[in-house]
C-alpha positions in Angstrom: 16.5 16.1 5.5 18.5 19.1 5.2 16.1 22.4 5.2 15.0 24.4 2.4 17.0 27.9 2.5 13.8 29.7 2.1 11.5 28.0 4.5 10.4 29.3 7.5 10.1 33.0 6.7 13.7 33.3 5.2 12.0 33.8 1.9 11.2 37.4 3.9 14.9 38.3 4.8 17.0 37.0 1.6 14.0 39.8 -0.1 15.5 42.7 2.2 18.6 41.9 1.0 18.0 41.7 -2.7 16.2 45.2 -2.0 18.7 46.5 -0.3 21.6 45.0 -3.1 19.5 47.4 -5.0 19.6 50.2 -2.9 23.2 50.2 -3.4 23.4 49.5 -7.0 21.2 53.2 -6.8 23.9 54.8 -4.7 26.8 53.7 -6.9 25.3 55.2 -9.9 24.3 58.1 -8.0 28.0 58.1 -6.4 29.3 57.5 -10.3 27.1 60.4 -11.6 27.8 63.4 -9.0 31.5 62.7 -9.1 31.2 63.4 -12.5 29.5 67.0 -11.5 32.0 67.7 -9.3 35.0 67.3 -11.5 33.0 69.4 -14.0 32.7 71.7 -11.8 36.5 71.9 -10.9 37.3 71.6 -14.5 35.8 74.8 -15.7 36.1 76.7 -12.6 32.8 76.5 -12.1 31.4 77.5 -8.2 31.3 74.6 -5.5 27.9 72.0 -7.2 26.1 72.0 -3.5 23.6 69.8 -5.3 26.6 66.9 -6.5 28.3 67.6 -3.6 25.2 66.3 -1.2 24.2 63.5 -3.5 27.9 62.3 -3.2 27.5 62.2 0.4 24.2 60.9 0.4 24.7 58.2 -2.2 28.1 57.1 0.4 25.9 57.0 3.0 23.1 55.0 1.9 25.4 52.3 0.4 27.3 51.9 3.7 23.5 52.3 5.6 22.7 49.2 3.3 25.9 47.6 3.7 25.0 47.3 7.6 21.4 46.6 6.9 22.5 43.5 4.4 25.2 42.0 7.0 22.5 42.4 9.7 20.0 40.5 8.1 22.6 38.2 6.9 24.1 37.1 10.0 20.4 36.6 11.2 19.3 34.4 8.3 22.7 32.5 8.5 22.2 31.7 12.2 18.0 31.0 11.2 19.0 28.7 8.9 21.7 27.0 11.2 19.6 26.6 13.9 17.1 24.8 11.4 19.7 22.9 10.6 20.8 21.8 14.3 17.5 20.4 15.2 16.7 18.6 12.1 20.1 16.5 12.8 19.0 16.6 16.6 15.1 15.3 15.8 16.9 12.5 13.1 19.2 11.7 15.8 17.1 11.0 18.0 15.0 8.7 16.1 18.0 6.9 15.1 19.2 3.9 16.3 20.8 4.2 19.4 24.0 1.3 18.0 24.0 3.7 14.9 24.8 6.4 17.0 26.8 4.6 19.2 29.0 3.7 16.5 29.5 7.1 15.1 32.8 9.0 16.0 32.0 11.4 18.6 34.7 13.7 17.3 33.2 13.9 14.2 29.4 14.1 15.5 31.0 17.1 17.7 32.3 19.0 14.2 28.7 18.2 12.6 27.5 20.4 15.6 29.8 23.3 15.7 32.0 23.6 12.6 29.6 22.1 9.6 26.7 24.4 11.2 29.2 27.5 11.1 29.8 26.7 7.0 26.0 26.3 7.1 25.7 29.6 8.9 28.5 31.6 6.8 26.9 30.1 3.2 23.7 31.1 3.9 24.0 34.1 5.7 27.6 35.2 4.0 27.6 33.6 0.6 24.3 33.5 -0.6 23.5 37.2 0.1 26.7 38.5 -1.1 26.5 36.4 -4.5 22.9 38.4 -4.2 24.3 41.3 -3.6 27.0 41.0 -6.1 24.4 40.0 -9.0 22.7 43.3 -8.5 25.0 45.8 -7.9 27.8 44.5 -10.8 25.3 45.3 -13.4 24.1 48.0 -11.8 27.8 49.9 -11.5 28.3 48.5 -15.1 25.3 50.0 -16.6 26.3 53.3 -14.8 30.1 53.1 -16.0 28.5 52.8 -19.5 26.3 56.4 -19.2 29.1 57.9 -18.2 31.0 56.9 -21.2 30.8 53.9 -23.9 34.7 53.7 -24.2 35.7 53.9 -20.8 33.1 51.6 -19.7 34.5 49.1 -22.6 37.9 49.2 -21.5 37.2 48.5 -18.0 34.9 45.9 -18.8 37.5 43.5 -20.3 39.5 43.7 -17.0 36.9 42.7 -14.7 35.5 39.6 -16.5 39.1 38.5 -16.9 39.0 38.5 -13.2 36.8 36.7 -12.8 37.8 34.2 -14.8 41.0 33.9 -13.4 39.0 33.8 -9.9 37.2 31.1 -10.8 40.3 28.7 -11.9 41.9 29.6 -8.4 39.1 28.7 -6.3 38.3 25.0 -8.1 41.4 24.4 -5.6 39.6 25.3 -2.7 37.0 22.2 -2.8 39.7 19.5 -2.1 41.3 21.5 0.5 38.3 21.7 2.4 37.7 18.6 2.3 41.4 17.8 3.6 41.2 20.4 6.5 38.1 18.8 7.4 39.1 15.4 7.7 42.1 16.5 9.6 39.7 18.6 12.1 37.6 15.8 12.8 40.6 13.2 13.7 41.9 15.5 16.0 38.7 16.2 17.6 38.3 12.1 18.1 41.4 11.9 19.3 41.2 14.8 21.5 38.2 13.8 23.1 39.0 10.0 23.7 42.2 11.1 25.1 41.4 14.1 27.4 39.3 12.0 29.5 42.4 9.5 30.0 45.6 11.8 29.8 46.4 11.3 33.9 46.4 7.3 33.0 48.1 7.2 29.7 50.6 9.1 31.6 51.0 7.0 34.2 51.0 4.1 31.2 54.4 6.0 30.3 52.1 6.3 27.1 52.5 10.5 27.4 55.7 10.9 25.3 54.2 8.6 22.0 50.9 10.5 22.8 52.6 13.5 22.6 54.6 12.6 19.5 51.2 11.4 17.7 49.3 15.0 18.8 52.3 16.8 17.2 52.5 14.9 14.5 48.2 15.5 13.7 49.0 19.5 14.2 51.4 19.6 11.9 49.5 18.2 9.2 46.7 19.9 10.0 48.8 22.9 10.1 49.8 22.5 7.1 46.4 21.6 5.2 45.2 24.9 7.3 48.1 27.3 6.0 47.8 25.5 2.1 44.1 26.6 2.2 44.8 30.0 3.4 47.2 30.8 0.8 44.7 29.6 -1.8 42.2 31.8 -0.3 44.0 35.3 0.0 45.5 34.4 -4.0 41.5 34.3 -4.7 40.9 37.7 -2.7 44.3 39.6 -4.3 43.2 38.7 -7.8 39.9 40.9 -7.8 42.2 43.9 -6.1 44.5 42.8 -9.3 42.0 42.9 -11.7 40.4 46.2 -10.4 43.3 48.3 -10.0 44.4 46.8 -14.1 40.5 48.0 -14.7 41.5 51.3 -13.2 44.6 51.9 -15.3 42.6 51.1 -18.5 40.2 53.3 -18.1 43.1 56.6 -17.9 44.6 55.0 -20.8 41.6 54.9 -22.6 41.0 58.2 -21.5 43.9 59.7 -23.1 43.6 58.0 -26.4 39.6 58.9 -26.7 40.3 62.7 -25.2 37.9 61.3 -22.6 36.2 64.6 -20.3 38.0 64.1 -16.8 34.7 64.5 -15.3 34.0 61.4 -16.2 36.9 59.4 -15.8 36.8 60.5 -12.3 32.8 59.2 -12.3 34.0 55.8 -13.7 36.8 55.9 -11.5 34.3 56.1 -8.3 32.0 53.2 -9.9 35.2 51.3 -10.3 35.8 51.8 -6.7 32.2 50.6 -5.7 32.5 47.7 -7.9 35.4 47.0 -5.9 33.4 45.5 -3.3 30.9 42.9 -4.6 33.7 41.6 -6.8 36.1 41.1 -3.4 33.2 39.4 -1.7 32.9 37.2 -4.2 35.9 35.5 -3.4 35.0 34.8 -0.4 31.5 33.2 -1.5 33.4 30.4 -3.4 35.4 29.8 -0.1 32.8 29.4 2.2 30.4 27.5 -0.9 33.2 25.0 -0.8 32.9 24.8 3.3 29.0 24.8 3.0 29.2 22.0 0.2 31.5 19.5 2.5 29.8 19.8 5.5 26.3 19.2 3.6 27.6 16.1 2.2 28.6 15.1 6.0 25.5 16.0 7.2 23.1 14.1 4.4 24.9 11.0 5.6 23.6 11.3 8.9 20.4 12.4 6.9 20.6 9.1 4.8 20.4 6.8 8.3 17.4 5.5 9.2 15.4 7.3 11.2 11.5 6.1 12.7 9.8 8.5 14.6 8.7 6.8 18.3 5.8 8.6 19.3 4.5 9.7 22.0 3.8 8.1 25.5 1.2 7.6 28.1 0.0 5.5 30.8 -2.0 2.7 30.6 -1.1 0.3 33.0 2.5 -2.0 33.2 3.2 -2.7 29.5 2.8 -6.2 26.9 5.8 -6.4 25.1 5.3 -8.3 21.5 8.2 -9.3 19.7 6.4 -10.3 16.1 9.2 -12.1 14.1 11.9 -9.6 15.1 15.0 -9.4 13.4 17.9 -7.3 13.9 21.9 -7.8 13.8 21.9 -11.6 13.8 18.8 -11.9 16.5 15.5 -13.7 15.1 13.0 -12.9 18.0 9.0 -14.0 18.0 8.1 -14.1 21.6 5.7 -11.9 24.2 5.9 -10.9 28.0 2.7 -10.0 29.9 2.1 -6.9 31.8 3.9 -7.3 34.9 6.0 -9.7 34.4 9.4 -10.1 35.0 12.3 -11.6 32.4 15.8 -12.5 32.5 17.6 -12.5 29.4 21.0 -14.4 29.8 23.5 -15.1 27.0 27.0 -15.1 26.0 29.5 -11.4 25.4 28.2 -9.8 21.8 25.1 -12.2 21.9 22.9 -9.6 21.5 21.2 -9.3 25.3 21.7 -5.3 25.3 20.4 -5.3 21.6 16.9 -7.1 23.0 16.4 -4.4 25.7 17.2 -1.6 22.9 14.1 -3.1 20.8 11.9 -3.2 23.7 12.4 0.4 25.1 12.6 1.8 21.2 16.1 2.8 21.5 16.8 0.1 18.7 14.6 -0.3 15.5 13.8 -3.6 14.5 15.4 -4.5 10.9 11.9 -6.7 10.2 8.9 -7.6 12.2 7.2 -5.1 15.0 7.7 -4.5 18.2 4.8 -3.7 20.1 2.5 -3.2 23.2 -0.6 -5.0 22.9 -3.5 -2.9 22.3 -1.7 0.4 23.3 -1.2 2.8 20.3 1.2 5.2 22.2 4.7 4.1 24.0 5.1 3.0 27.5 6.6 5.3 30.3 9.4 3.3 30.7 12.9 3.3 32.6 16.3 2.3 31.7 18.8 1.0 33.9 22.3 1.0 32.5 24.9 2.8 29.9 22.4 3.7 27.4 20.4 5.8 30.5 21.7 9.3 29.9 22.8 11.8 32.3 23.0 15.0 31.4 25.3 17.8 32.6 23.5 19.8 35.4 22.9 19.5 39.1 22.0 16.3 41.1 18.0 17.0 41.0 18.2 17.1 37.0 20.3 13.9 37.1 17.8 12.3 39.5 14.1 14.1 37.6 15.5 13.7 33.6 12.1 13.0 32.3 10.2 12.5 35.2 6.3 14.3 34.9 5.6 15.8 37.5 8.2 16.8 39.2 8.6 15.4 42.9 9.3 17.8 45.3 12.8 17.8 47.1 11.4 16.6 50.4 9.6 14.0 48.5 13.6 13.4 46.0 15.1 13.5 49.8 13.0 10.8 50.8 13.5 8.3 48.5 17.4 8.8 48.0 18.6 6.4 51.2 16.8 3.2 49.7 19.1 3.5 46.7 22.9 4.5 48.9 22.8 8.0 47.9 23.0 9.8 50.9 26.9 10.2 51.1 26.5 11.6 46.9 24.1 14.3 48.7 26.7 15.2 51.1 29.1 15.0 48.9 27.8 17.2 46.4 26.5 19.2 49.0 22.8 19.5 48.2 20.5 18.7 45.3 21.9 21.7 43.7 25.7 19.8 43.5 26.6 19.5 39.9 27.0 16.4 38.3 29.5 16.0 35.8 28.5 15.1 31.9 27.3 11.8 31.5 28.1 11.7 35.4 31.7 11.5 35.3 31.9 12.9 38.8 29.5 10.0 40.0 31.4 6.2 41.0 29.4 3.5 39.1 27.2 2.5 42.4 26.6 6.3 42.4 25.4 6.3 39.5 23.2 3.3 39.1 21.9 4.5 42.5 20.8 8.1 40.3 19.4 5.7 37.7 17.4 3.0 40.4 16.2 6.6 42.1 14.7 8.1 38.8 13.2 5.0 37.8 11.0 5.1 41.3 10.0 9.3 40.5 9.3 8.2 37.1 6.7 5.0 37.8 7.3 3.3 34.9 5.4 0.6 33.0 8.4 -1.2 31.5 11.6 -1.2 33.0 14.8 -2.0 31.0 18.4 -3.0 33.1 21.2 -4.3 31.5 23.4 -5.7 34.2 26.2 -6.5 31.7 26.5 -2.4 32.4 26.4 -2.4 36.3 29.5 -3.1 39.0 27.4 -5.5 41.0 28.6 -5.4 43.9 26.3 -6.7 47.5 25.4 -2.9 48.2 23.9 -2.1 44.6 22.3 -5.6 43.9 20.4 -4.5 47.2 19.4 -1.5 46.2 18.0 -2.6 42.5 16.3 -5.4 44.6 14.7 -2.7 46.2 13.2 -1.3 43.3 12.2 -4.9 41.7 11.0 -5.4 45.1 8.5 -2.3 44.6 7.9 -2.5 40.8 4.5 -3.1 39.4 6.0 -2.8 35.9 7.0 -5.1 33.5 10.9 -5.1 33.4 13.5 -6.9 31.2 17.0 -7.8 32.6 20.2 -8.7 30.3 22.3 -11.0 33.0 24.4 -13.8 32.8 24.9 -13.9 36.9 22.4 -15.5 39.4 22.0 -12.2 41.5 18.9 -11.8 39.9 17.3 -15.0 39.8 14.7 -14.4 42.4 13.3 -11.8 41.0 12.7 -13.5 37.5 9.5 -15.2 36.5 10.8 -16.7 33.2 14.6 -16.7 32.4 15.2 -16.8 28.8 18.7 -17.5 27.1 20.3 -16.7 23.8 21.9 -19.2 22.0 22.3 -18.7 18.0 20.3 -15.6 18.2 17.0 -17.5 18.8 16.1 -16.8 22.5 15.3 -20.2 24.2 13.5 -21.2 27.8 16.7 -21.7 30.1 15.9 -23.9 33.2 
């Protein structure tokens, strides 16, 4: 779920900037008060008031010394809360299931990471402590405009809550456009990313023109949403400068008709001017309260998935698997494997052989039933073999040690990498510090199972997933993952519908009608 604002010691920083809202509420009236000295000093002639005359200055200094202060502390409980944010979405994620994920747009997962977290960030750290702000000093510069004087106080007072009534029908138009930019944001971002990968083959497609066309097309409209949302938002910030400077003539004209002392018209004058401030900033609160409000309604979607923690794992030998009437997506599964032993799952495209190894290794949760692992009350170490083994961004020994405990050394990596064909990758990459690409898009696909077959013999697994449906099996890889089945002591699972793996099996099982039958 989506963290509590004040959690985590935030509590602590949106107090500093309550007290320092009030430190400047103090220095406006202070401000308003030795303005009003100073006039009265020039007014009758009077010598220089050194004493008005440093409380002006002090009073302008504090309030910009708490201005700083509150946008410090802002920015860091806007990025506190953002970063809460990002790992409660990455610790749900991660529990999800892996199809759920799978079937997300990865444009629009990429904008819940960078441009929902920055409307998180702004809100909280922008938004919220400026509508603080602005609910302490407002009634603070009003209560000092009315000891100056009752009548000019009055007058300006009718001014400023027109304002902000007039600020608050302009921004209800902000919500939708929000919304609208959004959308537009993400579409491009899914396009953008399927096609970037691709752009040197839809060219030579001849597909580059219509691509081109379509891109254009998406920026315009975007374009367009973008520049009808900015409008709206600099009419919302003019109408406060509009308000203020109608406040400002009211006040002189009140002046003259009440024979007000021009001391303190020029004090209300300066309060006016401080009130000035929280009253622009509150245009922009509604503004990024409307982007905070979007992206927490994006974000409770991904919240509202379900999520099942998978617990922790340890060693205890190659792993049971228990299927206990299992169902998920169409599958209806109520069968066991002992430790050690090896099963081939065979069965037609979409029958759901991926979907079996998923449940096994926990990247799938099962819909009803258990999945379990005999007596063990912690997860197996286990291996996965296939598309849904990641490969993360980073050089060739973090490809080849993701998640492997301890850490072998790179004598012992160097060893072990000509069973699997990965001496020329070495070369090629020139070293174990080479980088690999993310998701290993610099790696061919025997390049890459060979990374996978590799980590799977660091790690020592108990259970071993490999879906072959994912897997160019040509002679030189179906060697080298013989090699590993060859040297396994773990229980493994393998989703294939060929015979190169036949040997290796000690029950083949097959799919048919989503009930998983012997096959002989």
């Amino acid at each position: 779920m989506i963290p509590a604002i004040l959690d985590q010691g935030r509590s602590k920083d949106v107090a500093l900037v309550t007290a320092a809202s009030i430190g400047q509420a103090i220095g406006a009236g202070l401000a308003a008060f030795a303005t009003r000295d100073i006039f009265g000093a020039l007014q009758n002639s009077s010598p220089a008031p050194k004493t008005a005359l440093a409380v002006l200055m002090l009073a302008w200094l504090l309030i910009a010394l708490l201005r700083i202060v509150n946008r410090t502390i802002a920015e860091r409980l806007g990025q506190d809360f953002a970063a809460s944010l990002r790992h409660a979405l990455f610790r749900h994620l991660s529990n999800m299931n892996q199809s759920d994920i799978a079937g997300r747009r990865m444009g629009a997962m990429g904008l819940r990471f960078v441009g929902d977290l920055s409307a998180a960030r702004l809100w909280v750290g922008l938004g919220l402590t400026q509508l603080y702000s602005a609910t302490v000093v407002l009634p603070g510069a009003i209560i000092a405009l009315y000891w100056l004087n009752i009548s000019l106080a009055t007058s300006a007072l009718w001014p400023i809550l027109f304002t902000v009534v007039v600020m608050l029908a302009v921004a209800r138009q902000i919500a939708p456009l929000h919304s609208n930019l959004r959308s537009k944001r993400a579409s491009i971002a899914t396009s953008m990313m399927e096609r970037v990968a691709v752009a040197a083959n839809l060219n030579v497609l001849g597909r580059l023109p219509m691509e081109t066309t379509r891109l254009e097309k998406d920026n315009k409209q975007l374009k367009s949403v973008a520049v009808a949302r900015a409008r709206t938002v600099a009419c919302l910030r003019a109408v406060p400068e509009i308000g203020l400077a109608v406040a400002g003539i009211s006040v002189m004209a009140t002046a003259f008709l009440v024979s007000a002392p021009a001391a303190e018209v020029a004090g209300a004058l300066a309060v006016l001017s401080i009130l000035f401030l929280p009253v622009r900033d509150l245009a922009g609160v509604w503004d990024r309260r409307c982007a905070w409000m979007i992206a927490r309604q994006k974000c409770e979607i991904v919240f509202a998935k379900p999520s099942h923690p998978r617990g922790e794992r340890a060693r205890s030998g190659a792993a049971i698997v228990k299927f206990d009437q299992v169902t998920y997506r169409g599958l209806n599964l109520d069968f066991s494997i002992d430790a050690g032993e090896k099963v081939l799952i065979s069965g037609g495209p979409g029958s759901g052989k991926s979907s079996i190894l998923g449940l096994a290794i926990g990247l799938n949760i099962a819909e009803t039933g258990t999945v379990s692992f005999g007596d063990r009350t912690l997860r197996p170490v286990s291996a996965i073999i296939g598309s849904q083994a990641p490969i993360l961004q980073g050089s060739l020994r973090r490809a080849l040690c993701l998640g492997v405990e301890p850490r072998p050394s790179d004598n012992e990596i160097l060893s072990v990498l000509g069973k699997y064909g990965l001496e020329a990758l070495v070369q090629r990459l020139e070293g174990l510090d080479g980088r690999v690409g993310e998701a290993g898009r610099n790696l061919s696909s025997s390049e890459r199972t060979g990374v996978l077959l590799a980590r799977a013999e660091f790690t020592r697994p108990e259970l071993i997933v490999l879906d072959a449906a994912d897997i160019v099996l040509d002679p030189a890889t179906v060697e080298a993952i013989g090699r590993l089945l060859d040297l396994t002591e773990a229980t493994v699972l393998i989703a294939c519908d060929t015979g190169h793996f036949d040997r290796f099996a000690d029950r083949h099982l097959r799919i048919e009608q989503g009930q998983l039958i012997p096959h002989f």
